[in-house]
Amino acid sequence: MIIPDTDSLRDRAAAALAACGARDDHPTADGTLIARSPITGGTLCLLTPSEPEQVTAAVADAHDAFLRWRTVPAPRRGALVRRLGELLTEHKSDLATLVTLEAGKITAEALGEVQEMIDVCEFAVGLSRQLYGRTMPSERPGHRLTETWHPLGVVAVISAFNFPVAVWSWNTAIALVCGDTVVWKPSELTPLTAIACDALLRRAAEDVGAPTGVHRLVLGAGPVGERLVDDPTVALVSATGSVRMGREVGPRVAQRFGRCLLELGGNNAAVVAPSADLDLAVRGIVFSAAGTAGQRCTSLRRLIVHSSIADEVVKRVASAYRQLRAGDPFAEGTLVGPLIGERAWDAMSAALVRARADGGTVVCGGERVESDSGHYATPALVRMPAQTSVVREETFAPILYVLTYETLGEAITLHNEVPHGLSSSIFTTDQREAERFLASDGSDCGIANVNIGTSGAEIGGAFGGEKETGGGRESGSDSWKAYMRRATNTVNYSDQLPLAQGVRFGR
Ligand code: NAD
């Protein structure tokens, strides 16, 4: 396998950062935050993590900006996001290069991630004229009962390595049109993409005359995030990452009665019914399970197949898996890039050992691909006799466990028998089965699909999941409501003072 050397990756990173206007932002010779590329495992540059007082200052700046930003009419706030969308379009390939360098995504997926940013900006610009409140009929004569949505305050965005820019844009584009300001702590594994986005948003703010404090970037690992989580000036903490992280963040924010939007792990499954169009199903399964080297929150990790077609489905998926090329994510023809690092490979191999001990059979894959650097693995397809504990966990790597079922009720029970509730799908051409899967006693996930895989959501829908996935919703539909506060307004335009519920008080 031919992998580019770290020097050439470093040059590409420097060129992409410079193109985004971030040439001199942050790098230092003695920094302790290492920007690495999973392509080789080598160092791209050294950065200085934010000190605690810098995090506090960033929140204070964002709060000062909020006091002005909240009074700017929402459609004019939309102009900032429109400009950001234009700059993202102009720098699509620069940002995609950084995503590939830092997260290891193949070029097509990296470009897709930046397209998602552009799409959500477009959505948010439209939304800036549609932050509707309702008018309710008042029970009292001469009264009007309405609700108004107001900006909330400073939003802390804490993001994961595997969607280093899209998750930021889902939050930031919506928060900005809602009148909030943002402090972003990206994953410590992907600081350069964040520096580039911050530079583009700064430029957009200058171009439209918005306060530059509408966005602040802080860099570092968990402790930097904790500082944001505990800051009482932060009105909403939107945190994306592992369930472990959510367990730490959720109670801390609740302790100070802050608001939290959690987007945590998933253990996503697809049911394959006897009537499924298998050509279509296999394509959907392979993209969802092996795409992004199994490192999406929505990656397909469990396949629940009717016993009558299980051998055929496994044969077809295995045949597709054997044709997947793992390697340099920049190279044409590569479909599986590197794992993010050694820990991911260790987790993958440990899970496979446990699966075998539980009676599982590795049909194909699960091997480390020879390389001097980086951690590359072939996606693993594993038949399991039962849904054992390893199958019920999220291993953030390309492992697809196959289970079988006899009745749809049994398939749905297996499907829901995991702690997470993010994404799900059913492959069937039987409308009754499809509807049953989508019904209230069907899939218990925030995303339930028919005849497409579990990954690759569009920005127009609300994104998020139930149970240990955290319950948050981001991006489209009415997710914007999490970024605003609601005021109920009663106006009395009569000369009487009737009390609600007919209460009489005094005369
Ligand atoms: P992670 O939990 O290790 O880190 C995520 C972010 O949280 C990072 O920025 C990290 O620095 C920060 N963090 C960690 N501990 C913290 C603490 N105590 N306080 C504040 N911040 C803290 O996750 P990861 O390895 O970067 O990403 C992979 C995980 O994220 C997977 O579980 C995946 O399913 C999940 N994920 C979920 C979604 C979603 O929308 N549901 C999207 C992407 C990734």
XYZ file of C-alpha atoms and ligand atoms in Angstrom:
551
model
C 0.000 0.000 0.000
C 1.406 3.399 -0.969
C 0.867 6.161 1.582
C 2.071 9.747 1.099
C 4.803 10.943 3.471
C 4.045 13.270 6.356
C 6.071 16.134 4.820
C 3.779 16.255 1.801
C 0.701 16.104 4.075
C 2.112 18.973 6.124
C 2.522 21.057 2.949
C -1.048 20.319 1.925
C -2.332 21.350 5.347
C -0.352 24.605 5.274
C -1.608 25.434 1.762
C -5.253 24.730 2.656
C -5.044 26.778 5.857
C -3.430 29.677 4.010
C -6.124 29.561 1.316
C -8.785 29.833 4.031
C -7.011 32.885 5.465
C -5.647 31.059 8.519
C -1.948 31.041 7.721
C -0.734 32.539 11.009
C -3.489 31.381 13.331
C -2.309 29.376 16.321
C 0.719 27.222 15.209
C 3.686 27.468 17.584
C 7.009 25.652 17.711
C 6.588 24.515 21.316
C 2.828 23.818 21.414
C 1.586 20.777 23.295
C -1.517 20.157 21.197
C -0.419 17.954 18.302
C -2.316 18.157 15.030
C -1.787 14.705 13.545
C -2.875 13.011 10.375
C -4.245 9.475 10.713
C -3.007 8.905 7.154
C 0.539 8.433 8.478
C 0.143 9.088 12.196
C 2.657 11.929 11.681
C 2.553 15.458 13.071
C 1.118 18.208 10.874
C 1.872 21.011 13.314
C 1.999 21.942 16.978
C -0.589 24.192 18.556
C -1.102 25.794 21.920
C -4.175 24.623 23.841
C -6.354 27.349 25.352
C -5.608 28.235 28.961
C -8.570 28.260 31.385
C -8.598 32.071 31.500
C -8.624 32.196 27.682
C -11.728 30.007 27.658
C -13.415 32.328 30.144
C -12.379 35.352 28.055
C -13.740 33.716 24.898
C -17.117 33.188 26.591
C -17.084 36.802 27.842
C -16.329 38.086 24.309
C -19.112 35.949 22.882
C -21.476 37.225 25.553
C -20.614 40.870 24.803
C -21.270 40.177 21.135
C -24.545 38.443 22.033
C -25.854 41.590 23.757
C -25.612 43.369 20.386
C -26.323 40.440 18.070
C -29.661 39.582 19.692
C -31.084 42.963 18.649
C -30.080 42.611 14.996
C -33.213 41.571 13.052
C -33.111 37.851 12.255
C -33.172 38.281 8.440
C -30.102 40.528 8.763
C -28.419 37.908 10.915
C -29.132 35.599 7.999
C -26.851 37.771 5.832
C -23.864 36.613 7.910
C -24.735 32.972 7.375
C -25.360 33.586 3.669
C -21.835 35.047 3.392
C -20.420 32.102 5.347
C -22.113 29.743 2.886
C -20.518 31.612 -0.030
C -17.061 31.347 1.537
C -17.566 27.654 2.278
C -18.511 27.127 -1.359
C -15.386 29.010 -2.489
C -13.156 26.985 -0.147
C -14.940 23.651 -0.438
C -11.894 21.754 -1.641
C -9.526 23.424 0.886
C -11.759 22.400 3.763
C -12.266 18.922 2.329
C -8.477 18.545 2.125
C -8.199 19.401 5.819
C -11.012 16.954 6.687
C -9.165 14.184 4.827
C -5.862 15.121 6.460
C -7.213 15.201 10.012
C -10.131 12.740 10.037
C -8.894 10.428 7.258
C -12.115 10.601 5.192
C -11.857 9.715 1.522
C -12.128 12.767 -0.750
C -15.729 12.097 -1.856
C -16.903 11.904 1.760
C -14.855 14.928 2.810
C -16.397 16.966 -0.018
C -19.814 15.658 1.032
C -19.212 16.858 4.575
C -18.394 20.378 3.357
C -21.448 20.300 1.060
C -23.495 19.548 4.171
C -22.130 22.773 5.702
C -23.153 24.740 2.624
C -26.607 23.140 2.668
C -27.203 23.955 6.317
C -26.175 27.590 5.727
C -28.780 27.785 2.962
C -31.366 26.235 5.272
C -30.491 28.664 8.086
C -30.764 31.711 5.796
C -34.332 30.678 4.912
C -35.025 29.986 8.569
C -33.958 33.520 9.484
C -37.335 34.681 8.093
C -39.314 31.836 9.643
C -38.673 31.809 13.399
C -42.403 31.610 13.901
C -44.255 31.814 17.190
C -47.917 30.786 17.537
C -51.048 32.700 18.407
C -53.370 30.730 20.695
C -57.050 31.560 21.352
C -57.307 33.256 24.735
C -60.113 32.090 27.049
C -60.600 35.719 28.148
C -62.459 38.368 26.123
C -60.298 41.260 24.906
C -57.063 39.291 25.363
C -54.454 38.081 22.942
C -52.265 35.056 23.745
C -49.090 34.573 21.723
C -45.593 33.181 21.992
C -42.359 34.830 20.894
C -39.003 33.171 20.318
C -36.002 35.112 21.567
C -32.252 34.553 21.224
C -30.860 32.382 24.015
C -27.267 33.485 24.636
C -23.829 31.944 24.214
C -23.850 28.434 22.747
C -20.845 26.203 23.464
C -20.316 23.727 20.646
C -18.193 20.710 21.596
C -17.623 18.438 18.616
C -16.249 14.977 17.804
C -13.391 14.071 15.464
C -15.439 12.140 12.931
C -17.532 15.060 11.655
C -14.985 17.779 12.287
C -16.803 20.530 10.385
C -20.407 19.496 9.626
C -21.482 19.280 13.270
C -20.059 22.744 13.902
C -22.002 24.152 10.953
C -25.280 22.483 11.984
C -25.005 24.221 15.321
C -23.403 27.480 14.307
C -25.473 28.373 11.228
C -28.695 27.815 13.169
C -27.459 29.454 16.393
C -26.333 32.586 14.526
C -29.666 33.189 12.785
C -31.398 32.546 16.112
C -29.405 35.481 17.526
C -26.966 33.455 19.622
C -23.195 33.608 19.591
C -20.916 30.567 19.607
C -17.780 29.345 21.363
C -16.465 26.220 19.645
C -14.247 23.557 21.127
C -13.506 21.105 18.339
C -12.078 17.650 18.924
C -8.435 17.793 19.960
C -7.876 15.402 17.029
C -9.079 17.887 14.399
C -7.935 21.401 15.343
C -6.824 22.520 11.875
C -10.211 22.153 10.197
C -11.592 24.225 13.077
C -8.992 26.946 12.629
C -9.895 27.157 8.930
C -13.654 27.404 9.656
C -13.071 30.042 12.318
C -11.036 32.120 9.829
C -13.801 31.872 7.218
C -16.498 32.889 9.677
C -14.354 35.790 10.891
C -14.040 36.963 7.300
C -17.781 36.605 6.758
C -18.421 38.701 9.898
C -16.057 41.422 8.651
C -17.676 41.395 5.203
C -21.203 41.949 6.554
C -20.269 44.127 9.532
C -21.259 41.628 12.245
C -19.439 41.712 15.613
C -16.382 39.411 15.371
C -17.224 38.043 18.827
C -20.191 36.162 17.353
C -17.743 33.263 17.141
C -14.797 32.243 19.276
C -12.601 29.171 18.966
C -10.911 27.447 21.886
C -8.588 24.490 21.445
C -7.745 21.512 23.621
C -9.060 18.261 25.046
C -11.719 17.361 27.640
C -10.611 19.829 30.368
C -11.048 22.776 27.971
C -14.547 21.476 27.227
C -15.260 21.152 30.957
C -14.436 24.807 31.437
C -17.143 25.676 28.906
C -19.575 23.190 30.414
C -19.235 24.786 33.868
C -19.338 28.418 32.731
C -22.647 29.900 33.939
C -22.619 32.406 31.050
C -22.994 29.555 28.559
C -26.728 29.198 27.957
C -26.615 26.025 25.860
C -23.975 23.308 25.670
C -24.314 21.384 22.422
C -21.982 18.413 22.804
C -21.356 15.700 20.233
C -19.268 12.640 21.066
C -19.212 9.437 23.047
C -21.733 8.333 25.661
C -18.868 8.546 28.165
C -18.482 12.255 27.414
C -22.256 12.825 27.605
C -22.407 11.177 31.026
C -19.862 13.710 32.279
C -21.308 16.752 30.535
C -25.055 16.227 31.092
C -25.099 16.235 34.925
C -22.634 19.144 35.137
C -24.802 21.350 32.949
C -27.940 20.228 34.800
C -26.269 21.126 38.108
C -26.245 24.783 37.092
C -29.648 24.571 35.313
C -28.031 25.224 31.930
C -29.414 23.735 28.729
C -27.802 20.754 27.094
C -28.119 19.254 23.625
C -26.423 15.859 23.539
C -25.594 13.964 20.332
C -23.888 10.786 21.486
C -23.037 7.307 20.256
C -25.117 4.908 18.203
C -25.335 1.162 17.664
C -27.372 1.220 14.494
C -29.081 -1.740 12.875
C -30.806 -2.632 9.639
C -33.462 -5.313 9.316
C -33.381 -7.200 6.005
C -36.733 -8.819 5.281
C -37.364 -11.712 2.857
C -39.018 -9.379 0.338
C -36.043 -6.959 0.245
C -34.537 -5.860 -3.062
C -31.169 -7.426 -2.313
C -29.160 -5.503 -4.916
C -30.299 -2.248 -3.355
C -29.966 -3.577 0.194
C -26.378 -4.733 -0.295
C -25.345 -1.336 -1.706
C -27.000 0.440 1.243
C -25.470 -1.963 3.773
C -21.925 -1.691 2.425
C -21.940 2.124 2.311
C -23.410 2.397 5.816
C -21.160 -0.198 7.432
C -17.808 0.274 5.688
C -18.025 3.958 4.623
C -15.916 6.357 6.707
C -14.171 3.191 7.945
C -17.158 2.569 10.246
C -16.459 5.829 12.071
C -19.821 7.566 11.721
C -22.223 7.857 14.630
C -24.788 6.457 12.177
C -22.547 3.639 10.865
C -24.356 0.355 10.438
C -23.107 -2.046 13.114
C -25.799 -4.748 13.256
C -27.573 -6.541 10.432
C -30.731 -8.409 11.436
C -31.554 -10.695 8.521
C -34.417 -13.100 8.004
C -33.015 -16.619 8.366
C -34.312 -17.634 4.904
C -32.025 -15.137 3.132
C -29.162 -14.811 5.635
C -26.665 -16.983 3.696
C -27.366 -15.109 0.471
C -27.077 -11.663 2.104
C -23.832 -12.596 3.880
C -22.391 -13.980 0.624
C -23.223 -10.792 -1.279
C -21.989 -8.406 1.421
C -18.764 -10.418 1.806
C -18.208 -10.312 -1.938
C -18.662 -6.504 -1.940
C -16.383 -6.171 1.119
C -13.584 -8.078 -0.626
C -13.592 -5.463 -3.383
C -13.285 -2.469 -1.047
C -9.878 -0.853 -1.243
C -8.467 0.410 2.057
C -5.631 2.921 1.909
C -4.637 6.495 1.149
C -7.893 8.478 1.429
C -6.654 10.987 -1.172
C -6.111 8.238 -3.782
C -8.769 7.618 -6.403
C -10.390 4.237 -5.901
C -9.877 4.127 -2.137
C -13.165 3.524 -0.345
C -11.910 2.915 3.188
C -9.500 5.388 4.766
C -7.520 4.982 7.977
C -8.866 4.520 11.478
C -8.329 7.633 13.554
C -5.485 6.041 15.527
C -4.037 3.133 17.426
C -6.765 3.110 20.079
C -9.403 2.592 17.391
C -7.493 -0.377 15.976
C -7.020 -1.829 19.468
C -10.759 -1.474 20.146
C -11.572 -3.155 16.831
C -9.256 -6.121 17.366
C -10.393 -6.537 20.992
C -14.056 -6.570 19.869
C -13.288 -9.259 17.286
C -11.584 -11.402 19.938
C -14.680 -11.097 22.142
C -17.018 -11.834 19.232
C -15.106 -15.044 18.433
C -15.158 -16.050 22.108
C -18.963 -15.578 22.028
C -19.209 -18.060 19.158
C -19.034 -15.563 16.299
C -17.448 -16.321 12.920
C -15.478 -13.662 11.065
C -16.635 -14.146 7.480
C -14.163 -11.646 6.047
C -12.042 -8.631 6.961
C -10.927 -7.474 10.364
C -7.282 -7.498 9.381
C -4.712 -4.778 9.735
C -3.560 -3.648 6.294
C 0.222 -3.624 5.925
C 1.555 -0.099 6.193
C 4.552 1.594 7.741
C 2.345 4.195 9.278
C -1.313 4.874 10.026
C -3.859 2.268 11.129
C -5.720 0.722 8.225
C -8.153 -2.165 8.641
C -10.318 -4.184 6.298
C -14.013 -3.907 7.268
C -15.104 -6.992 9.190
C -18.255 -9.028 8.610
C -19.062 -11.270 11.569
C -21.869 -13.815 11.939
C -23.073 -14.045 15.540
C -25.183 -16.771 17.173
C -26.799 -14.179 19.491
C -26.778 -10.502 20.406
C -24.033 -10.805 23.033
C -22.604 -7.921 25.054
C -19.962 -7.002 22.462
C -22.697 -6.654 19.825
C -24.674 -4.354 22.105
C -21.716 -1.964 22.437
C -20.614 0.716 19.997
C -17.123 -0.158 18.734
C -16.104 2.847 16.658
C -14.601 0.859 13.778
C -15.866 -1.076 10.734
C -17.389 -4.219 12.250
C -20.757 -5.459 11.014
C -22.386 -8.194 13.125
C -24.997 -10.378 11.443
C -27.902 -11.830 13.423
C -30.906 -13.760 12.140
C -34.631 -13.629 12.919
C -37.808 -15.560 12.162
C -40.610 -13.039 12.801
C -40.655 -9.260 12.388
C -41.605 -8.890 16.069
C -38.442 -10.773 17.000
C -36.363 -8.578 14.660
C -37.741 -5.387 16.240
C -37.049 -6.709 19.740
C -33.432 -7.492 18.792
C -33.196 -4.138 17.082
C -34.273 -2.151 20.143
C -32.304 -4.241 22.643
C -29.273 -1.920 22.768
C -28.685 1.136 24.967
C -28.459 3.554 22.029
C -31.252 4.877 19.807
C -29.764 6.841 16.920
C -30.386 5.428 13.434
C -32.149 2.408 11.985
C -33.490 1.010 8.763
C -35.487 -1.785 7.217
C -35.049 -3.217 3.744
C -38.384 -4.560 2.555
C -40.843 -4.212 -0.311
C -43.749 -5.163 1.954
C -45.576 -2.002 3.003
C -47.030 -3.614 6.099
C -43.557 -4.492 7.351
C -42.210 -1.024 6.543
C -45.049 0.699 8.381
C -44.737 -1.642 11.359
C -41.031 -0.755 11.605
C -41.850 2.988 11.561
C -44.776 2.713 14.010
C -44.705 3.589 17.710
C -43.992 -0.045 18.604
C -41.328 -0.355 15.886
C -37.836 1.129 15.817
C -37.087 3.188 18.935
C -34.505 5.389 17.163
C -34.504 9.090 16.306
C -33.926 8.134 12.675
C -35.873 5.278 11.062
C -35.443 4.635 7.333
C -36.950 2.339 4.731
C -34.830 0.971 1.894
C -31.808 3.143 2.585
C -28.994 2.536 5.049
C -28.576 4.036 8.494
C -25.994 6.673 7.561
C -25.996 9.722 5.297
C -28.806 11.850 6.733
C -29.990 14.995 4.933
C -29.784 18.342 6.730
C -33.497 19.107 6.262
C -34.586 16.637 8.943
C -34.016 16.822 12.682
C -30.916 14.773 13.504
C -30.422 12.908 16.772
C -31.482 9.935 18.806
C -32.984 8.495 21.940
C -31.793 6.624 25.054
C -28.010 6.808 25.508
C -27.715 8.732 22.250
C -28.756 11.695 24.397
C -32.128 12.908 23.066
C -30.827 16.026 21.275
C -31.987 17.161 17.836
C -29.924 19.306 15.494
C -29.955 20.662 11.970
C -33.321 20.772 10.147
C -37.059 20.679 10.888
C -37.795 22.661 14.083
C -34.446 21.872 15.782
C -33.856 25.636 15.897
C -36.145 25.835 18.921
C -33.344 24.402 21.097
C -31.308 27.524 20.326
C -33.980 30.027 21.423
C -36.035 30.788 24.490
C -39.811 30.951 24.322
C -41.849 33.720 25.939
C -45.610 33.400 26.326
C -47.257 36.811 26.041
C -50.774 37.704 27.192
C -52.002 41.149 26.161
C -55.189 42.576 27.667
C -56.683 45.166 25.313
C -59.996 45.427 27.202
C -60.927 47.659 30.160
C -61.777 44.610 32.326
C -59.476 42.312 34.303
C -60.995 38.835 34.031
C -58.825 36.199 35.703
C -57.993 32.892 34.035
C -60.011 29.826 35.047
C -62.829 32.236 36.090
C -61.148 32.903 39.438
C -62.779 35.749 41.391
C -60.479 37.666 43.714
C -61.975 40.358 45.937
C -64.671 42.593 44.432
P -15.233 11.893 22.455
O -16.355 11.725 23.403
O -13.919 11.298 22.781
O -14.955 13.480 22.244
C -15.957 14.341 21.745
C -15.683 15.757 22.213
O -15.932 15.861 23.613
C -14.229 16.203 22.017
O -14.215 17.553 21.621
C -13.642 16.044 23.410
O -12.516 16.851 23.664
C -14.821 16.463 24.265
N -14.813 15.976 25.648
C -14.389 14.785 26.105
N -14.591 14.710 27.444
C -15.174 15.875 27.820
C -15.623 16.411 29.065
N -15.512 15.722 30.202
N -16.177 17.630 29.077
C -16.303 18.355 27.942
N -15.872 17.916 26.738
C -15.321 16.691 26.679
O -15.748 11.378 21.029
P -14.933 11.146 19.675
O -14.052 9.953 19.811
O -14.321 12.427 19.208
O -16.123 10.828 18.647
C -16.687 9.561 18.481
C -17.980 9.419 19.269
O -18.859 10.491 18.957
C -18.735 8.162 18.896
O -19.298 7.607 20.055
C -19.813 8.664 17.943
O -20.937 7.825 17.852
C -20.133 9.982 18.560
N -20.745 10.908 17.593
C -22.074 11.175 17.721
C -22.691 12.003 16.800
C -24.164 12.295 16.881
O -24.605 13.238 16.233
N -24.951 11.541 17.633
C -21.947 12.581 15.762
C -20.589 12.299 15.684
C -20.000 11.455 16.614
